[in-house]
Amino acid sequence: MAMVMTAVLSENVSLEDFIASPPDDMEWVDGQIAEKNGMTVKHSRIQSRLDRAWGNYKISSGQGGEVYTEVPCRTDRRVRRPDVAYLTAELVAEYGDVPTFPQSPLLIAEIVSPTDIAEEIFLKAQEYLDSGCLEVWIVFPESRWIMIVTQSQKLTFNLDSTISTQLVLSGFSVAVDELLG
């Protein structure tokens, strides 16, 4: 959860209106447009490294698809913007350049900021999983570990270990130190 929402900017905005034209750095939560904030330099650096690592791998492995940062996507009841997301080539072809993806991407990474609340992080991961996502990486920059959450498992990785995708972007692995160091 890269950022916590602290400012509600508008009330009673329909989901359809938000999906058609999602404003930058905003999420739609419970009928309101909420601003995301709390990003740090460390957060931005990790986001960039993970975006680059997944992007390079999807090309070199020939799996195709696309890697996005802060892309608007629909969950069961909200529009979220995961820090980093991967869509398979099939989903990219199906959805094209829609303003908001109608489901969660299959692989998502959320980078925890110092202002995030633990329970909200895990609820957000479950929200993604309930909305089409198969695998969520929760990145903890300060404690320097990464958790992978799927519907059936939770795995934790720390420095001096290698993390691998479990269900999506088959074969991808990277040293945790490369992402968090």
Backbone as JSON, one array per atom type, in Angstrom:
{
  "sequence": "MAMVMTAVLSENVSLEDFIASPPDDMEWVDGQIAEKNGMTVKHSRIQSRLDRAWGNYKISSGQGGEVYTEVPCRTDRRVRRPDVAYLTAELVAEYGDVPTFPQSPLLIAEIVSPTDIAEEIFLKAQEYLDSGCLEVWIVFPESRWIMIVTQSQKLTFNLDSTISTQLVLSGFSVAVDELLG",
  "N": [[0.83, -1.14, 0.0], [1.21, 1.58, -1.07], [0.5, 4.18, -0.58], [-1.42, 6.15, 1.63], [-4.82, 7.06, 1.86], [-5.84, 10.25, 2.49], [-7.2, 12.57, 2.03], [-10.41, 13.42, 1.18], [-11.79, 14.36, -1.74], [-14.09, 14.74, -3.21], [-17.55, 14.11, -3.06], [-20.09, 11.63, -3.66], [-19.62, 10.79, -6.35], [-20.23, 9.06, -9.24], [-19.49, 5.63, -9.9], [-19.29, 4.93, -12.58], [-18.75, 7.4, -13.85], [-16.24, 7.94, -12.74], [-14.7, 5.74, -13.64], [-14.75, 6.18, -16.39], [-13.16, 8.44, -16.7], [-10.63, 8.57, -14.98], [-9.09, 10.53, -12.51], [-5.66, 11.57, -12.14], [-3.57, 10.11, -9.63], [-5.62, 9.47, -7.89], [-8.16, 7.57, -6.18], [-11.22, 5.71, -6.26], [-13.34, 5.38, -3.71], [-15.84, 3.97, -1.94], [-17.83, 5.66, -3.11], [-16.6, 8.11, -3.16], [-14.05, 10.38, -4.26], [-10.77, 9.9, -3.55], [-7.66, 11.15, -2.56], [-4.42, 9.85, -3.11], [-1.6, 9.67, -1.05], [1.63, 10.09, 0.57], [3.87, 8.95, -0.54], [7.3, 8.12, -0.61], [10.81, 8.83, -1.27], [12.24, 6.45, -1.19], [10.17, 4.64, -1.61], [9.42, 5.31, -4.24], [11.78, 4.65, -5.6], [11.89, 1.85, -5.23], [9.52, 1.12, -6.5], [10.14, 1.85, -9.14], [12.31, 0.11, -9.65], [11.08, -2.43, -9.45], [9.12, -2.25, -11.45], [10.81, -2.03, -13.69], [12.2, -4.5, -13.5], [10.13, -6.49, -13.73], [9.18, -5.68, -16.23], [11.44, -5.95, -17.97], [11.78, -8.71, -17.74], [9.35, -9.8, -18.77], [9.69, -9.21, -21.41], [12.2, -10.47, -22.1], [11.59, -13.14, -21.53], [9.66, -13.69, -23.34], [6.98, -13.71, -22.73], [5.38, -11.54, -22.98], [2.74, -9.1, -22.64], [2.02, -6.39, -20.36], [3.54, -4.03, -18.14], [2.55, -1.89, -15.58], [2.46, 1.24, -13.8], [0.71, 2.62, -11.1], [-1.82, 2.22, -12.31], [-5.26, 2.65, -13.02], [-7.67, 0.43, -11.73], [-10.48, -1.72, -11.47], [-11.97, -2.98, -8.57], [-13.99, -5.15, -6.55], [-15.65, -3.21, -5.36], [-14.46, -0.77, -5.61], [-12.21, 1.64, -7.15], [-8.93, 1.21, -7.66], [-5.37, 2.01, -7.5], [-2.81, 0.25, -8.05], [0.64, 0.08, -7.04], [2.56, -1.2, -8.74], [1.8, -3.17, -11.54], [1.06, -6.12, -13.43], [-0.16, -7.17, -16.52], [-1.24, -9.87, -18.44], [-0.49, -10.77, -21.88], [-2.83, -11.59, -23.13], [-4.87, -10.36, -21.62], [-4.21, -7.68, -22.04], [-4.7, -7.5, -24.78], [-7.45, -8.0, -24.74], [-8.52, -5.85, -23.22], [-7.3, -3.53, -24.17], [-6.73, -0.05, -24.47], [-8.34, 0.98, -22.3], [-9.83, 3.45, -20.12], [-9.94, 2.66, -17.43], [-9.09, -0.4, -16.0], [-11.31, -3.17, -15.98], [-11.08, -5.05, -13.99], [-8.96, -6.36, -11.37], [-5.44, -6.33, -12.04], [-3.51, -9.31, -12.82], [-1.13, -9.73, -11.44], [0.18, -7.94, -8.82], [1.93, -5.34, -7.13], [2.26, -3.78, -4.05], [3.6, -1.11, -2.31], [4.56, -0.44, 0.87], [3.97, 2.46, 2.74], [5.28, 4.79, 5.21], [3.03, 5.82, 6.48], [1.0, 4.02, 6.25], [-1.53, 1.73, 7.44], [-1.42, -1.35, 9.01], [-3.57, -3.32, 8.99], [-5.2, -2.28, 6.95], [-3.55, -2.6, 4.74], [-3.45, -5.4, 4.39], [-6.16, -5.91, 3.99], [-6.55, -4.54, 1.6], [-4.94, -6.04, -0.13], [-6.4, -8.44, -0.08], [-8.74, -7.51, -1.21], [-7.87, -7.02, -3.85], [-7.28, -9.7, -4.59], [-9.83, -10.8, -4.46], [-10.9, -9.71, -6.68], [-10.01, -10.65, -9.14], [-7.2, -10.66, -9.23], [-4.29, -12.7, -9.0], [-1.97, -12.84, -7.55], [-0.32, -11.01, -5.06], [2.21, -8.81, -4.23], [3.48, -7.58, -1.32], [5.36, -5.02, -0.31], [7.72, -4.14, 2.05], [9.48, -1.53, 2.75], [10.96, -0.41, 4.94], [11.3, -2.46, 6.91], [12.46, -4.18, 5.25], [11.55, -6.47, 3.84], [9.56, -8.72, 1.84], [6.3, -9.77, 1.15], [4.48, -12.34, -0.36], [1.23, -12.8, -1.41], [-1.33, -15.04, -2.06], [-4.46, -16.62, -2.96], [-4.21, -19.01, -1.62], [-1.85, -19.06, -0.14], [0.73, -17.5, 1.9], [3.76, -16.04, 1.66], [6.96, -15.13, 2.9], [9.78, -13.05, 2.36], [13.14, -12.06, 2.93], [16.06, -9.87, 3.09], [18.98, -11.13, 1.41], [17.73, -13.24, 0.22], [15.99, -14.85, -2.5], [13.29, -13.88, -4.43], [10.41, -15.16, -6.02], [7.94, -15.18, -8.62], [4.73, -16.64, -8.12], [2.33, -17.49, -9.39], [1.9, -16.0, -11.67], [3.51, -14.43, -14.47], [5.44, -16.37, -15.14], [8.36, -17.99, -13.99], [9.83, -15.75, -13.23], [12.29, -14.3, -11.16], [14.05, -12.58, -8.54], [16.68, -11.11, -6.67], [16.03, -10.13, -3.38], [17.56, -8.1, -2.28], [18.25, -6.61, -4.57], [15.93, -5.23, -5.13], [15.29, -3.89, -2.75], [17.63, -2.91, -1.7]],
  "CA": [[0.0, 0.0, 0.0], [2.17, 2.64, -1.23], [0.07, 5.48, -0.08], [-2.67, 6.14, 2.38], [-5.71, 8.12, 1.4], [-6.15, 11.12, 3.62], [-8.05, 13.7, 1.66], [-11.55, 13.16, 0.32], [-11.9, 15.57, -2.56], [-15.42, 14.9, -3.79], [-18.5, 13.11, -2.62], [-21.16, 11.23, -4.55], [-19.19, 10.64, -7.73], [-20.63, 7.71, -9.65], [-18.41, 4.75, -10.32], [-19.21, 5.0, -14.04], [-18.06, 8.64, -14.19], [-14.83, 7.82, -12.36], [-14.06, 4.77, -14.54], [-14.63, 6.79, -17.72], [-12.1, 9.45, -16.72], [-10.04, 8.58, -13.64], [-8.08, 11.57, -12.3], [-4.34, 11.1, -11.69], [-3.28, 10.01, -8.2], [-6.88, 9.37, -7.15], [-8.87, 6.32, -6.14], [-12.64, 5.84, -5.98], [-13.58, 4.55, -2.54], [-17.14, 4.17, -1.31], [-18.54, 6.78, -3.7], [-15.86, 9.36, -3.03], [-12.72, 10.43, -4.86], [-9.81, 10.08, -2.47], [-6.29, 11.38, -3.01], [-3.38, 9.01, -2.53], [-0.39, 10.43, -0.71], [2.53, 9.38, 1.47], [4.99, 8.35, -1.26], [8.63, 8.57, -0.23], [11.85, 8.59, -2.27], [12.52, 5.01, -1.15], [9.02, 4.01, -2.25], [9.53, 5.57, -5.67], [12.92, 3.88, -6.1], [11.49, 0.44, -5.27], [8.51, 1.02, -7.55], [10.85, 1.9, -10.42], [13.1, -1.13, -9.8], [10.18, -3.55, -9.69], [8.57, -2.01, -12.79], [11.86, -2.36, -14.66], [12.51, -5.94, -13.42], [9.04, -7.24, -14.36], [9.13, -5.3, -17.64], [12.54, -6.61, -18.68], [11.55, -10.15, -17.77], [8.25, -10.15, -19.68], [10.26, -9.13, -22.77], [13.22, -11.5, -22.31], [10.99, -14.47, -21.46], [8.73, -13.83, -24.45], [5.6, -13.83, -22.24], [4.61, -10.38, -23.39], [1.93, -8.41, -21.64], [2.46, -5.03, -20.03], [3.73, -3.66, -16.74], [2.03, -0.54, -15.37], [2.54, 1.83, -12.46], [-0.42, 3.47, -10.72], [-2.88, 2.07, -13.3], [-6.56, 2.49, -12.39], [-8.32, -0.85, -11.95], [-11.71, -1.93, -10.72], [-12.12, -4.11, -7.68], [-15.41, -5.42, -6.34], [-16.44, -2.03, -5.0], [-13.63, 0.43, -5.64], [-11.2, 1.77, -8.2], [-7.63, 1.33, -6.99], [-4.19, 2.25, -8.34], [-1.66, -0.47, -7.48], [1.94, 0.69, -7.33], [3.07, -1.85, -9.95], [0.87, -4.22, -11.94], [1.36, -6.82, -14.68], [-1.27, -7.78, -17.24], [-0.81, -10.8, -19.49], [-0.74, -10.34, -23.26], [-4.24, -11.86, -23.43], [-5.7, -9.31, -21.01], [-3.91, -6.43, -22.74], [-5.44, -7.56, -26.05], [-8.88, -7.93, -24.45], [-8.94, -4.55, -22.69], [-6.75, -2.41, -24.92], [-6.39, 1.17, -23.74], [-9.49, 1.51, -21.57], [-9.4, 4.4, -19.07], [-9.82, 1.93, -16.17], [-9.26, -1.83, -16.2], [-12.53, -3.6, -15.3], [-10.74, -6.01, -12.94], [-7.59, -6.19, -10.87], [-4.41, -7.05, -12.79], [-3.24, -10.63, -12.25], [0.02, -9.63, -10.55], [0.2, -6.58, -8.28], [2.83, -5.04, -6.01], [1.95, -2.59, -3.26], [4.76, -0.73, -1.5], [4.04, 0.12, 2.1], [4.55, 3.74, 3.14], [5.31, 4.94, 6.67], [1.73, 6.22, 7.02], [0.01, 2.96, 6.06], [-2.0, 0.97, 8.59], [-1.23, -2.77, 8.68], [-4.82, -3.99, 8.65], [-5.65, -1.78, 5.65], [-2.69, -3.2, 3.73], [-3.88, -6.77, 4.14], [-7.5, -5.85, 3.42], [-6.41, -4.13, 0.2], [-4.44, -7.22, -0.85], [-7.52, -9.36, -0.23], [-9.64, -6.87, -2.18], [-7.33, -7.33, -5.18], [-7.46, -11.14, -4.84], [-11.26, -11.04, -4.67], [-11.31, -9.01, -7.91], [-9.32, -11.17, -10.32], [-5.76, -10.76, -9.05], [-3.85, -14.02, -8.55], [-0.77, -12.75, -6.71], [-0.02, -9.66, -4.58], [3.46, -8.63, -3.51], [3.44, -6.47, -0.38], [6.77, -4.67, -0.11], [7.94, -3.38, 3.28], [10.81, -0.93, 2.57], [11.71, -0.15, 6.19], [11.71, -3.73, 7.51], [13.24, -4.8, 4.19], [11.07, -7.78, 3.43], [8.46, -8.76, 0.87], [5.34, -10.86, 1.35], [3.64, -12.7, -1.5], [-0.06, -13.29, -0.95], [-2.26, -15.6, -3.04], [-5.63, -17.13, -2.25], [-3.91, -20.21, -0.83], [-0.61, -19.02, 0.64], [1.42, -16.26, 2.22], [5.19, -16.31, 1.76], [7.73, -13.95, 3.3], [11.17, -13.06, 1.92], [13.92, -10.95, 3.47], [17.34, -9.68, 2.41], [19.77, -12.34, 1.19], [16.93, -14.31, -0.36], [15.49, -14.6, -3.85], [11.83, -13.95, -4.5], [9.93, -15.63, -7.33], [6.5, -15.16, -8.81], [4.12, -17.92, -7.79], [1.25, -17.89, -10.3], [1.84, -15.12, -12.84], [4.83, -14.07, -14.98], [6.12, -17.63, -14.85], [9.81, -18.07, -14.03], [10.5, -14.54, -12.78], [12.86, -14.24, -9.81], [14.98, -11.48, -8.34], [17.19, -11.01, -5.31], [15.34, -9.09, -2.6], [18.52, -7.01, -2.15], [18.2, -5.77, -5.76], [14.74, -4.37, -5.06], [15.22, -3.1, -1.52], [18.95, -2.45, -1.29]],
  "C": [[0.88, 1.21, 0.0], [1.74, 3.91, -0.56], [-1.23, 5.31, 0.68], [-3.52, 7.29, 1.87], [-6.09, 8.97, 2.59], [-7.12, 12.22, 3.27], [-9.17, 13.23, 0.74], [-11.84, 14.44, -0.43], [-13.3, 15.8, -3.09], [-16.31, 13.78, -3.29], [-19.49, 12.81, -3.74], [-20.78, 11.27, -6.02], [-19.55, 9.21, -8.14], [-19.4, 6.93, -10.1], [-18.21, 4.85, -11.83], [-18.47, 6.26, -14.49], [-16.57, 8.54, -13.88], [-14.1, 6.89, -13.32], [-13.82, 5.39, -15.92], [-13.48, 7.78, -17.82], [-11.46, 9.56, -15.34], [-8.97, 9.66, -13.49], [-6.77, 10.95, -11.8], [-4.27, 11.11, -10.17], [-4.53, 9.96, -7.33], [-7.42, 7.95, -7.21], [-10.33, 6.61, -5.85], [-12.95, 4.86, -4.86], [-14.92, 4.93, -1.94], [-17.86, 5.43, -1.79], [-17.83, 8.12, -3.62], [-14.52, 9.25, -3.76], [-11.75, 10.77, -3.74], [-8.4, 10.19, -3.05], [-5.35, 10.41, -2.32], [-2.19, 9.9, -2.2], [0.49, 9.59, 0.2], [3.72, 8.74, 0.78], [6.3, 8.97, -0.81], [9.61, 8.32, -1.38], [12.15, 7.09, -2.34], [11.4, 4.25, -1.86], [9.14, 4.13, -3.76], [10.66, 4.75, -6.3], [12.55, 2.39, -6.24], [10.46, 0.21, -6.37], [9.17, 0.99, -8.93], [11.64, 0.6, -10.67], [12.2, -2.32, -10.13], [9.53, -3.44, -11.07], [9.58, -2.44, -13.86], [12.13, -3.87, -14.68], [11.4, -6.77, -14.08], [8.98, -6.95, -15.85], [10.22, -5.97, -18.47], [12.3, -8.1, -18.81], [10.43, -10.54, -18.74], [8.72, -10.08, -21.13], [11.22, -10.29, -23.01], [12.66, -12.91, -22.29], [10.03, -14.74, -22.61], [7.27, -13.95, -24.01], [4.74, -12.65, -22.65], [3.79, -9.81, -22.27], [2.48, -7.02, -21.41], [2.6, -4.87, -18.52], [3.33, -2.19, -16.62], [2.37, -0.07, -13.96], [1.31, 2.72, -12.28], [-1.57, 3.4, -11.73], [-4.23, 1.91, -12.59], [-7.18, 1.14, -12.75], [-9.51, -0.99, -11.02], [-11.56, -3.13, -9.81], [-13.6, -4.32, -7.48], [-16.22, -4.16, -6.09], [-15.67, -0.73, -5.06], [-12.85, 0.49, -6.94], [-9.89, 2.08, -7.49], [-6.55, 1.63, -8.01], [-3.0, 1.52, -7.7], [-0.34, 0.17, -7.91], [2.56, 0.13, -8.6], [2.1, -2.99, -10.26], [1.3, -4.82, -13.27], [0.07, -7.41, -15.23], [-0.7, -8.68, -18.33], [-1.13, -10.22, -20.86], [-2.21, -10.52, -23.63], [-5.14, -10.77, -22.85], [-5.45, -7.95, -21.65], [-4.69, -6.39, -24.05], [-6.95, -7.4, -25.81], [-9.32, -6.53, -24.06], [-8.42, -3.37, -23.47], [-6.4, -1.24, -24.03], [-7.62, 1.78, -23.06], [-9.0, 2.49, -20.5], [-9.16, 3.73, -17.72], [-10.01, 0.45, -16.47], [-10.48, -2.3, -15.4], [-12.31, -4.65, -14.23], [-9.34, -5.68, -12.43], [-6.63, -6.9, -11.81], [-4.06, -8.37, -12.09], [-2.09, -10.64, -11.26], [0.15, -8.17, -10.13], [1.27, -6.49, -7.2], [2.35, -3.75, -5.35], [3.13, -2.35, -2.34], [4.25, 0.04, -0.3], [4.76, 1.44, 2.41], [4.52, 3.85, 4.66], [3.96, 5.3, 7.28], [0.66, 5.13, 6.88], [-0.31, 2.24, 7.36], [-2.01, -0.5, 8.18], [-2.51, -3.45, 8.23], [-5.33, -3.55, 7.28], [-4.82, -2.37, 4.51], [-3.18, -4.6, 3.37], [-5.3, -6.83, 3.58], [-7.45, -5.45, 1.94], [-5.9, -5.28, -0.65], [-5.57, -8.21, -1.09], [-8.55, -8.82, -1.22], [-9.18, -7.14, -3.61], [-7.58, -8.8, -5.53], [-8.92, -11.48, -5.11], [-11.75, -10.47, -5.99], [-10.49, -9.42, -9.13], [-7.82, -11.29, -10.21], [-5.42, -12.17, -8.54], [-2.72, -13.94, -7.52], [-0.49, -11.29, -6.36], [1.31, -9.7, -3.85], [3.29, -7.41, -2.61], [4.89, -6.2, 0.03], [6.89, -3.74, 1.1], [9.36, -2.78, 3.22], [11.61, -0.78, 3.86], [12.16, -1.44, 6.85], [12.5, -4.59, 6.54], [12.86, -6.26, 3.97], [9.86, -7.64, 2.54], [7.59, -9.97, 1.18], [4.6, -11.08, 0.04], [2.37, -13.32, -0.95], [-0.84, -13.8, -2.16], [-3.48, -16.08, -2.26], [-5.28, -18.28, -1.31], [-2.65, -20.13, 0.02], [-0.12, -17.61, 0.89], [2.89, -16.63, 2.46], [5.92, -15.03, 2.09], [9.19, -14.14, 2.91], [11.88, -11.87, 2.53], [15.21, -10.8, 2.67], [18.1, -11.0, 2.36], [18.94, -13.52, 0.72], [16.49, -13.89, -1.76], [13.99, -14.82, -3.84], [11.44, -14.33, -5.92], [8.43, -15.48, -7.41], [5.96, -16.57, -8.6], [3.15, -18.4, -8.86], [1.23, -17.13, -11.61], [3.26, -14.71, -13.2], [5.81, -15.21, -14.67], [7.63, -17.54, -15.03], [10.54, -16.84, -13.54], [11.05, -14.73, -11.36], [13.86, -13.1, -9.76], [15.46, -11.53, -6.89], [16.46, -9.86, -4.6], [16.25, -7.88, -2.45], [18.49, -6.06, -3.34], [17.03, -4.8, -5.72], [14.8, -3.42, -3.89], [16.54, -2.5, -1.08], [19.24, -1.03, -1.67]]
}
